């Protein structure tokens, strides 16, 4: 029985130190002579005192409690948990990237600025957009930039009527949350039986109060909305703009581009499509691309290349929405994405999309015989199944997900999108072998059998993990978010 | 190199099982007129050795703070990171892991974040903290919005002694939510208390301060807290994590929400990102905090464990009613911060802060004694200070660069009235020799 690891604070012993500091080599003066005594800390913060070996052991042991992509398959729909190439980790750590101060002279940062510029260009080509910013630190951050750009565009036109943003009911939670962050009212449109946007419903809410429609295509069900041209027309006709949530870009690189589908603004997720690691929840990076007419509104500064070939940060952007973070980008994340793109090239990126879609359809064709498939059509890079066929056994998606943990898998995305009851969204990505896919399918099939013969086993899963199901209700009722010294 | 394991033969097997002849059939539902009819014009298709050579070429075109001695701070700080930190960050279970939504297989990440939250609380003097935000600037803006949410007021006061880019972010985040921003000037490098007092009314949701401020100055946080609270406004303080090893915590001084940039611990300067925004507050505001929060709980067998908690605040549950749209945090950066601080310990952080303080003051005194140079402000400062120069700061820095020294930040770029002022930062990474060399060179230039 594996034990938990004590908190690092509980391993503290007075006088221990794990990080060395040089001695003070300048003449030292009394601190009180430099800072008034009443502004000084009287009590030490309760930082733990440990030797380096104990710090290292603590975090090493903690790491063994985690499951990463390098441990096993992570079929998380909408997250694109593809393999993180190790060469990218080495490259991002080069001193020539890691040891640059953002305010150092541009003449000393030409390599970094060139990398950013080229990445902007590459993303523009991939997405079919004319200008990109690398400023946003994550996908949701990118969504915010995109909606702010749209708002700035309408404000600049003197159009004060646009108070609404349309969001499909299948949309990721960040979409309506972002629109609300920017002060918009959300209008929801339903999906039709084919899983796409209900065109008539969309038409009925599209008017001159609509600033934008936020959409992803393929959508959050993994289905390509074939009515995209009509959707774009409906919104553009009433003077609104089209925003593309790039979470599902892995399905379409080299095949189609949001810019060609009629989208005006796009955000991409470098930590999804472009293989930068998830890091346990971050850092990500959510670059935003726009069509030419919106470029003046992008956050500043923008990396530009002057006629003489010098790269520079252009702050002279009077129509810019401003800044959403200090400095320029999650730069080391951008380095990893850049390296990934150079490794693949245009042809490689297309093969990524083809294989992602191939792998998803393969899994879907196997699993639809054991689970309920709400939409009987070719999927793109992900698909949704539910245990509706097993409903009579009293087992829910959550239980199946937890039982998958016992089989050594991270479960698929569960209970999203909201439009399908008890959804399990599976995205294998292109970076998995047929053997991995078959084994995963076998596990899910076996669990479906377990449901029929021993439902309790599944309902009480997981059984073999470090901890069993945790009491989330208690955690929220009386939040304990920190250790305190006794 | 595209990291796709399946070969042609294996792909045939997949196609057969699906029941289609070719991959193209799987894209048949994409209308022809939106399909790309040409290859993507993206350069690449390199083997690993070629890729390394290419990218190294770009890295080599940059001048680093290892080759140059840099005195830049201004929100991005050079500090020595112990070697073990990066090696632990390369443990795949940390960096290739997903967000810990499935806690049973994510206890490593969750416990580490719980420890991170604790460290942030200890430094800031607050009751609770979140699992981190994108950076100090965006955390500052989100804290401002939080103050509006808590007080149900829609106006904030921000000091001009706050980092200009933080104020720019504020000016992007707040107006779409109909929140008014009023700037309070500085006086002798610190927030002008008289101006502040005059501006605080019962309409003010939050007073927004950076302490130490952008100029390195140690603000009178306690006095400002009193002014804010007298009118029912909250005090939001952006603090420096190293400074908090020596200075009274913002919590002790009366802050209600404390944010800041955590990059100084565990994270290289990396041309500006990814960085680490921390956000901490009083217990009573916990349900208004944006971002992820980790909480302790027990499992079915009473075994202690950790989970993401209070998720009902977040976008994936509350959608447009969420406290913020934020989804990701900066988990790996927060982990680095936690590792670094755990190794430094309570005494180490004070020693580190003292090293910074001593070296900065040694440098400031020496530079200020040079002809044509003077300390711009008279108040106490931590590890940054402003020098007023007779000569054009651009000229001074150009000459320093010839000697592979990157001088202080020319404040004229942000404050037109400070066009002959340089902001110097001296951390423990600068030796006495480095500082003496800077002073000598400045003496020659002046």
mmCIF file of C-alpha atoms in Angstrom, chain A residues 29-324:
data_model
loop_
_atom_site.group_PDB
_atom_site.id
_atom_site.type_symbol
_atom_site.label_atom_id
_atom_site.label_comp_id
_atom_site.label_asym_id
_atom_site.label_seq_id
_atom_site.Cartn_x
_atom_site.Cartn_y
_atom_site.Cartn_z
ATOM 1 C CA UNK A 29 25.556 47.924 6.747
ATOM 2 C CA UNK A 30 22.769 47.529 9.256
ATOM 3 C CA UNK A 31 19.478 46.800 7.529
ATOM 4 C CA UNK A 32 17.735 49.285 9.831
ATOM 5 C CA UNK A 33 19.930 52.028 8.439
ATOM 6 C CA UNK A 34 18.606 51.322 4.963
ATOM 7 C CA UNK A 35 14.969 50.477 5.669
ATOM 8 C CA UNK A 36 12.986 51.894 8.621
ATOM 9 C CA UNK A 37 12.540 49.242 11.311
ATOM 10 C CA UNK A 38 8.746 49.416 11.182
ATOM 11 C CA UNK A 39 8.829 48.370 7.537
ATOM 12 C CA UNK A 40 10.879 45.275 8.259
ATOM 13 C CA UNK A 41 9.524 41.822 8.809
ATOM 14 C CA UNK A 42 9.567 40.927 12.488
ATOM 15 C CA UNK A 43 8.554 37.332 12.026
ATOM 16 C CA UNK A 44 10.126 34.915 9.590
ATOM 17 C CA UNK A 45 7.832 33.388 6.971
ATOM 18 C CA UNK A 46 7.366 29.683 7.705
ATOM 19 C CA UNK A 47 9.414 28.474 4.779
ATOM 20 C CA UNK A 48 10.607 24.922 5.468
ATOM 21 C CA UNK A 49 14.269 24.228 6.192
ATOM 22 C CA UNK A 50 15.594 21.148 4.428
ATOM 23 C CA UNK A 51 18.864 19.881 3.017
ATOM 24 C CA UNK A 52 19.049 19.571 -0.747
ATOM 25 C CA UNK A 53 18.805 15.778 -0.640
ATOM 26 C CA UNK A 54 15.534 15.960 1.219
ATOM 27 C CA UNK A 55 14.057 18.577 -1.077
ATOM 28 C CA UNK A 56 15.020 16.487 -4.077
ATOM 29 C CA UNK A 57 13.570 13.315 -2.558
ATOM 30 C CA UNK A 58 10.345 15.067 -1.658
ATOM 31 C CA UNK A 59 9.662 16.305 -5.156
ATOM 32 C CA UNK A 60 10.925 13.137 -6.760
ATOM 33 C CA UNK A 61 8.456 11.134 -4.709
ATOM 34 C CA UNK A 62 5.676 13.582 -5.536
ATOM 35 C CA UNK A 63 6.409 13.157 -9.199
ATOM 36 C CA UNK A 64 5.850 9.400 -8.887
ATOM 37 C CA UNK A 65 2.273 10.115 -7.849
ATOM 38 C CA UNK A 66 1.565 11.655 -11.240
ATOM 39 C CA UNK A 67 0.649 10.207 -14.590
ATOM 40 C CA UNK A 68 2.120 12.033 -17.586
ATOM 41 C CA UNK A 69 1.961 11.598 -21.345
ATOM 42 C CA UNK A 70 5.300 9.835 -21.042
ATOM 43 C CA UNK A 71 3.709 7.374 -18.617
ATOM 44 C CA UNK A 72 0.789 6.426 -20.802
ATOM 45 C CA UNK A 73 -2.040 7.274 -23.109
ATOM 46 C CA UNK A 74 -4.070 10.406 -22.422
ATOM 47 C CA UNK A 75 -7.146 10.360 -24.653
ATOM 48 C CA UNK A 76 -8.454 13.713 -23.450
ATOM 49 C CA UNK A 77 -10.859 15.200 -25.940
ATOM 50 C CA UNK A 78 -10.244 18.875 -26.664
ATOM 51 C CA UNK A 79 -6.818 18.788 -24.971
ATOM 52 C CA UNK A 80 -4.657 17.203 -27.685
ATOM 53 C CA UNK A 81 -2.320 15.422 -25.289
ATOM 54 C CA UNK A 82 0.227 14.484 -27.904
ATOM 55 C CA UNK A 83 3.821 13.454 -27.240
ATOM 56 C CA UNK A 84 6.082 16.334 -26.172
ATOM 57 C CA UNK A 85 9.326 16.086 -28.179
ATOM 58 C CA UNK A 86 12.351 16.104 -25.919
ATOM 59 C CA UNK A 87 14.508 18.090 -28.311
ATOM 60 C CA UNK A 88 12.168 21.028 -27.707
ATOM 61 C CA UNK A 89 12.956 20.954 -23.998
ATOM 62 C CA UNK A 90 16.679 21.141 -24.742
ATOM 63 C CA UNK A 91 16.283 23.959 -27.217
ATOM 64 C CA UNK A 92 14.099 26.117 -24.978
ATOM 65 C CA UNK A 93 16.747 25.826 -22.271
ATOM 66 C CA UNK A 94 19.602 27.139 -24.393
ATOM 67 C CA UNK A 95 21.322 29.987 -22.623
ATOM 68 C CA UNK A 96 20.779 32.103 -25.715
ATOM 69 C CA UNK A 97 17.047 31.976 -24.987
ATOM 70 C CA UNK A 98 16.774 31.492 -21.225
ATOM 71 C CA UNK A 99 19.175 34.276 -20.296
ATOM 72 C CA UNK A 100 17.646 37.180 -22.171
ATOM 73 C CA UNK A 101 16.124 40.107 -20.310
ATOM 74 C CA UNK A 102 12.990 41.417 -22.027
ATOM 75 C CA UNK A 103 14.247 44.998 -21.869
ATOM 76 C CA UNK A 104 17.742 44.352 -23.170
ATOM 77 C CA UNK A 105 18.713 46.202 -26.365
ATOM 78 C CA UNK A 106 17.014 44.774 -29.453
ATOM 79 C CA UNK A 107 20.409 44.509 -31.105
ATOM 80 C CA UNK A 108 21.161 41.779 -28.558
ATOM 81 C CA UNK A 109 17.901 39.947 -29.127
ATOM 82 C CA UNK A 110 17.746 39.540 -32.891
ATOM 83 C CA UNK A 111 17.648 35.747 -32.708
ATOM 84 C CA UNK A 112 14.740 35.788 -30.269
ATOM 85 C CA UNK A 113 12.833 38.394 -32.260
ATOM 86 C CA UNK A 114 13.431 36.479 -35.472
ATOM 87 C CA UNK A 115 12.083 33.306 -33.895
ATOM 88 C CA UNK A 116 8.964 35.130 -32.754
ATOM 89 C CA UNK A 117 8.514 36.759 -36.156
ATOM 90 C CA UNK A 118 8.875 33.485 -38.032
ATOM 91 C CA UNK A 119 6.484 31.765 -35.631
ATOM 92 C CA UNK A 120 3.953 34.535 -36.229
ATOM 93 C CA UNK A 121 4.318 33.988 -39.977
ATOM 94 C CA UNK A 122 4.041 30.194 -39.710
ATOM 95 C CA UNK A 123 0.929 30.371 -37.568
ATOM 96 C CA UNK A 124 -0.526 32.845 -40.060
ATOM 97 C CA UNK A 125 0.008 30.399 -42.899
ATOM 98 C CA UNK A 126 -1.376 27.473 -40.892
ATOM 99 C CA UNK A 127 -4.488 29.370 -39.827
ATOM 100 C CA UNK A 128 -5.003 31.415 -42.978
ATOM 101 C CA UNK A 129 -4.612 34.698 -41.096
ATOM 102 C CA UNK A 130 -2.692 37.852 -41.976
ATOM 103 C CA UNK A 131 -1.225 38.876 -38.625
ATOM 104 C CA UNK A 132 -0.484 37.131 -35.349
ATOM 105 C CA UNK A 133 0.360 38.104 -31.811
ATOM 106 C CA UNK A 134 2.171 35.768 -29.411
ATOM 107 C CA UNK A 135 1.255 37.807 -26.350
ATOM 108 C CA UNK A 136 -1.505 35.697 -24.746
ATOM 109 C CA UNK A 137 -0.268 33.311 -22.075
ATOM 110 C CA UNK A 138 -2.922 30.657 -22.627
ATOM 111 C CA UNK A 139 -5.915 29.748 -24.782
ATOM 112 C CA UNK A 140 -8.432 31.585 -22.632
ATOM 113 C CA UNK A 141 -6.109 34.564 -22.592
ATOM 114 C CA UNK A 142 -6.067 34.410 -26.384
ATOM 115 C CA UNK A 143 -9.841 34.272 -26.459
ATOM 116 C CA UNK A 144 -9.899 37.443 -24.411
ATOM 117 C CA UNK A 145 -7.524 39.173 -26.819
ATOM 118 C CA UNK A 146 -9.641 38.038 -29.753
ATOM 119 C CA UNK A 147 -12.871 39.347 -28.281
ATOM 120 C CA UNK A 148 -11.167 42.597 -27.230
ATOM 121 C CA UNK A 149 -9.958 43.044 -30.825
ATOM 122 C CA UNK A 150 -13.491 42.525 -32.070
ATOM 123 C CA UNK A 151 -14.795 45.015 -29.525
ATOM 124 C CA UNK A 152 -12.153 47.563 -30.556
ATOM 125 C CA UNK A 153 -13.123 47.112 -34.183
ATOM 126 C CA UNK A 154 -16.794 47.852 -33.502
ATOM 127 C CA UNK A 155 -15.950 50.749 -31.156
ATOM 128 C CA UNK A 156 -13.678 52.216 -33.812
ATOM 129 C CA UNK A 157 -16.533 52.089 -36.313
ATOM 130 C CA UNK A 158 -18.592 54.039 -33.776
ATOM 131 C CA UNK A 159 -21.010 51.109 -33.505
ATOM 132 C CA UNK A 160 -22.250 51.068 -29.902
ATOM 133 C CA UNK A 161 -25.146 48.681 -30.537
ATOM 134 C CA UNK A 162 -23.074 45.512 -30.459
ATOM 135 C CA UNK A 163 -23.620 44.185 -26.937
ATOM 136 C CA UNK A 164 -23.931 40.466 -27.609
ATOM 137 C CA UNK A 165 -21.745 37.502 -28.424
ATOM 138 C CA UNK A 166 -23.275 34.276 -29.734
ATOM 139 C CA UNK A 167 -21.901 31.028 -28.355
ATOM 140 C CA UNK A 168 -23.067 27.492 -29.292
ATOM 141 C CA UNK A 169 -24.381 25.389 -26.435
ATOM 142 C CA UNK A 170 -21.588 22.907 -27.147
ATOM 143 C CA UNK A 171 -18.892 25.535 -26.606
ATOM 144 C CA UNK A 172 -16.030 25.248 -24.144
ATOM 145 C CA UNK A 173 -16.735 27.126 -20.888
ATOM 146 C CA UNK A 174 -13.969 29.624 -21.563
ATOM 147 C CA UNK A 175 -15.929 31.011 -24.534
ATOM 148 C CA UNK A 176 -18.878 32.466 -22.600
ATOM 149 C CA UNK A 177 -16.611 33.276 -19.649
ATOM 150 C CA UNK A 178 -14.343 35.271 -21.970
ATOM 151 C CA UNK A 179 -17.205 37.142 -23.564
ATOM 152 C CA UNK A 180 -18.425 38.055 -20.076
ATOM 153 C CA UNK A 181 -14.912 39.207 -19.084
ATOM 154 C CA UNK A 182 -15.105 41.683 -21.952
ATOM 155 C CA UNK A 183 -18.531 42.899 -20.888
ATOM 156 C CA UNK A 184 -20.660 41.141 -23.480
ATOM 157 C CA UNK A 185 -24.030 39.493 -23.001
ATOM 158 C CA UNK A 186 -24.060 35.863 -24.081
ATOM 159 C CA UNK A 187 -26.634 34.456 -26.483
ATOM 160 C CA UNK A 188 -26.620 30.682 -26.773
ATOM 161 C CA UNK A 189 -27.550 28.803 -29.935
ATOM 162 C CA UNK A 190 -28.496 25.136 -29.900
ATOM 163 C CA UNK A 191 -26.897 22.348 -31.931
ATOM 164 C CA UNK A 192 -28.860 20.384 -34.514
ATOM 165 C CA UNK A 193 -29.189 16.568 -34.773
ATOM 166 C CA UNK A 194 -26.071 16.393 -36.879
ATOM 167 C CA UNK A 195 -24.101 18.075 -34.088
ATOM 168 C CA UNK A 196 -23.615 21.357 -35.917
ATOM 169 C CA UNK A 197 -25.007 24.812 -35.226
ATOM 170 C CA UNK A 198 -28.777 25.041 -35.766
ATOM 171 C CA UNK A 199 -28.869 27.397 -38.742
ATOM 172 C CA UNK A 200 -32.421 28.640 -38.273
ATOM 173 C CA UNK A 201 -31.797 29.316 -34.605
ATOM 174 C CA UNK A 202 -28.642 31.203 -35.544
ATOM 175 C CA UNK A 203 -30.502 33.250 -38.121
ATOM 176 C CA UNK A 204 -33.112 34.196 -35.542
ATOM 177 C CA UNK A 205 -30.557 35.669 -33.141
ATOM 178 C CA UNK A 206 -28.233 37.247 -35.683
ATOM 179 C CA UNK A 207 -28.866 40.974 -35.766
ATOM 180 C CA UNK A 208 -27.064 44.288 -35.492
ATOM 181 C CA UNK A 209 -26.614 43.828 -31.722
ATOM 182 C CA UNK A 210 -24.287 40.918 -32.285
ATOM 183 C CA UNK A 211 -20.580 41.665 -32.060
ATOM 184 C CA UNK A 212 -19.410 38.141 -32.836
ATOM 185 C CA UNK A 213 -20.043 34.429 -32.988
ATOM 186 C CA UNK A 214 -17.503 32.235 -31.213
ATOM 187 C CA UNK A 215 -17.118 28.864 -32.817
ATOM 188 C CA UNK A 216 -14.757 26.000 -33.222
ATOM 189 C CA UNK A 217 -14.723 23.794 -36.305
ATOM 190 C CA UNK A 218 -14.486 20.842 -36.002
ATOM 191 C CA UNK A 219 -16.701 21.529 -33.029
ATOM 192 C CA UNK A 220 -16.453 20.243 -29.481
ATOM 193 C CA UNK A 221 -18.111 17.001 -30.592
ATOM 194 C CA UNK A 222 -15.286 16.404 -33.052
ATOM 195 C CA UNK A 223 -17.601 16.986 -35.996
ATOM 196 C CA UNK A 224 -16.995 19.306 -38.904
ATOM 197 C CA UNK A 225 -19.822 21.768 -39.358
ATOM 198 C CA UNK A 226 -20.388 21.656 -43.125
ATOM 199 C CA UNK A 227 -22.599 24.723 -42.950
ATOM 200 C CA UNK A 228 -19.647 26.910 -42.058
ATOM 201 C CA UNK A 229 -19.939 29.051 -45.173
ATOM 202 C CA UNK A 230 -23.585 29.755 -44.432
ATOM 203 C CA UNK A 231 -22.825 30.423 -40.757
ATOM 204 C CA UNK A 232 -20.127 32.898 -41.745
ATOM 205 C CA UNK A 233 -22.465 34.607 -44.172
ATOM 206 C CA UNK A 234 -25.250 34.956 -41.606
ATOM 207 C CA UNK A 235 -22.960 36.681 -39.135
ATOM 208 C CA UNK A 236 -21.092 38.831 -41.626
ATOM 209 C CA UNK A 237 -24.348 39.978 -43.225
ATOM 210 C CA UNK A 238 -25.451 41.541 -39.927
ATOM 211 C CA UNK A 239 -22.047 43.146 -39.476
ATOM 212 C CA UNK A 240 -20.734 40.729 -36.866
ATOM 213 C CA UNK A 241 -17.361 39.009 -36.832
ATOM 214 C CA UNK A 242 -16.448 35.352 -36.601
ATOM 215 C CA UNK A 243 -14.153 34.104 -33.840
ATOM 216 C CA UNK A 244 -12.416 30.720 -34.094
ATOM 217 C CA UNK A 245 -11.521 28.800 -30.956
ATOM 218 C CA UNK A 246 -8.459 26.904 -32.163
ATOM 219 C CA UNK A 247 -8.630 24.091 -29.620
ATOM 220 C CA UNK A 248 -9.410 21.608 -32.391
ATOM 221 C CA UNK A 249 -6.843 22.777 -34.918
ATOM 222 C CA UNK A 250 -5.080 19.410 -34.756
ATOM 223 C CA UNK A 251 -7.757 17.987 -37.036
ATOM 224 C CA UNK A 252 -7.337 20.352 -39.939
ATOM 225 C CA UNK A 253 -3.742 21.548 -40.388
ATOM 226 C CA UNK A 254 -2.916 21.538 -44.057
ATOM 227 C CA UNK A 255 -6.457 20.415 -44.921
ATOM 228 C CA UNK A 256 -8.428 23.580 -44.343
ATOM 229 C CA UNK A 257 -7.843 26.825 -42.484
ATOM 230 C CA UNK A 258 -10.124 28.978 -40.327
ATOM 231 C CA UNK A 259 -9.125 31.984 -42.440
ATOM 232 C CA UNK A 260 -10.484 30.221 -45.508
ATOM 233 C CA UNK A 261 -13.657 29.178 -43.697
ATOM 234 C CA UNK A 262 -14.569 32.800 -43.118
ATOM 235 C CA UNK A 263 -13.215 33.415 -39.616
ATOM 236 C CA UNK A 264 -11.865 36.869 -38.816
ATOM 237 C CA UNK A 265 -10.065 36.108 -35.564
ATOM 238 C CA UNK A 266 -8.410 32.913 -34.376
ATOM 239 C CA UNK A 267 -6.614 31.724 -31.300
ATOM 240 C CA UNK A 268 -4.363 28.676 -31.296
ATOM 241 C CA UNK A 269 -3.092 26.639 -28.355
ATOM 242 C CA UNK A 270 0.614 25.944 -28.541
ATOM 243 C CA UNK A 271 0.235 23.503 -25.628
ATOM 244 C CA UNK A 272 -2.256 21.458 -27.619
ATOM 245 C CA UNK A 273 -1.720 21.469 -31.378
ATOM 246 C CA UNK A 274 1.945 22.419 -31.260
ATOM 247 C CA UNK A 275 3.130 19.839 -28.746
ATOM 248 C CA UNK A 276 4.406 22.057 -25.963
ATOM 249 C CA UNK A 277 4.020 20.272 -22.616
ATOM 250 C CA UNK A 278 1.044 20.832 -20.338
ATOM 251 C CA UNK A 279 3.223 21.117 -17.242
ATOM 252 C CA UNK A 280 0.491 19.943 -14.894
ATOM 253 C CA UNK A 281 -1.712 22.869 -15.861
ATOM 254 C CA UNK A 282 0.572 25.396 -17.519
ATOM 255 C CA UNK A 283 2.390 27.348 -18.838
ATOM 256 C CA UNK A 284 0.529 27.366 -22.129
ATOM 257 C CA UNK A 285 0.447 29.924 -24.892
ATOM 258 C CA UNK A 286 -2.512 31.165 -26.915
ATOM 259 C CA UNK A 287 -1.393 33.193 -29.962
ATOM 260 C CA UNK A 288 -4.103 35.170 -31.746
ATOM 261 C CA UNK A 289 -4.341 35.675 -35.503
ATOM 262 C CA UNK A 290 -6.465 38.177 -37.373
ATOM 263 C CA UNK A 291 -7.342 39.215 -40.882
ATOM 264 C CA UNK A 292 -5.572 42.320 -42.154
ATOM 265 C CA UNK A 293 -8.402 44.740 -41.346
ATOM 266 C CA UNK A 294 -8.122 43.849 -37.655
ATOM 267 C CA UNK A 295 -4.328 43.936 -37.426
ATOM 268 C CA UNK A 296 -4.212 47.530 -36.121
ATOM 269 C CA UNK A 297 -6.106 46.417 -33.013
ATOM 270 C CA UNK A 298 -3.684 43.677 -31.975
ATOM 271 C CA UNK A 299 -1.961 43.976 -28.586
ATOM 272 C CA UNK A 300 1.287 45.877 -28.636
ATOM 273 C CA UNK A 301 4.117 45.500 -29.227
ATOM 274 C CA UNK A 302 4.087 43.525 -32.476
ATOM 275 C CA UNK A 303 7.275 41.931 -33.801
ATOM 276 C CA UNK A 304 8.046 43.339 -37.234
ATOM 277 C CA UNK A 305 10.866 42.968 -39.698
ATOM 278 C CA UNK A 306 12.245 46.225 -41.042
ATOM 279 C CA UNK A 307 13.386 46.697 -44.632
ATOM 280 C CA UNK A 308 17.000 46.217 -43.576
ATOM 281 C CA UNK A 309 16.203 42.793 -42.140
ATOM 282 C CA UNK A 310 16.385 43.910 -38.504
ATOM 283 C CA UNK A 311 13.662 42.629 -36.231
ATOM 284 C CA UNK A 312 12.048 45.096 -33.901
ATOM 285 C CA UNK A 313 9.188 45.517 -31.441
ATOM 286 C CA UNK A 314 6.681 47.955 -32.854
ATOM 287 C CA UNK A 315 4.933 49.973 -30.166
ATOM 288 C CA UNK A 316 3.534 52.578 -32.538
ATOM 289 C CA UNK A 317 0.063 51.059 -32.665
ATOM 290 C CA UNK A 318 -2.464 53.776 -31.816
ATOM 291 C CA UNK A 319 -5.474 51.498 -32.329
ATOM 292 C CA UNK A 320 -4.077 48.626 -30.286
ATOM 293 C CA UNK A 321 -6.241 47.126 -27.536
ATOM 294 C CA UNK A 322 -3.216 47.541 -25.265
ATOM 295 C CA UNK A 323 -1.599 44.764 -23.287
ATOM 296 C CA UNK A 324 -2.861 41.644 -21.566
#
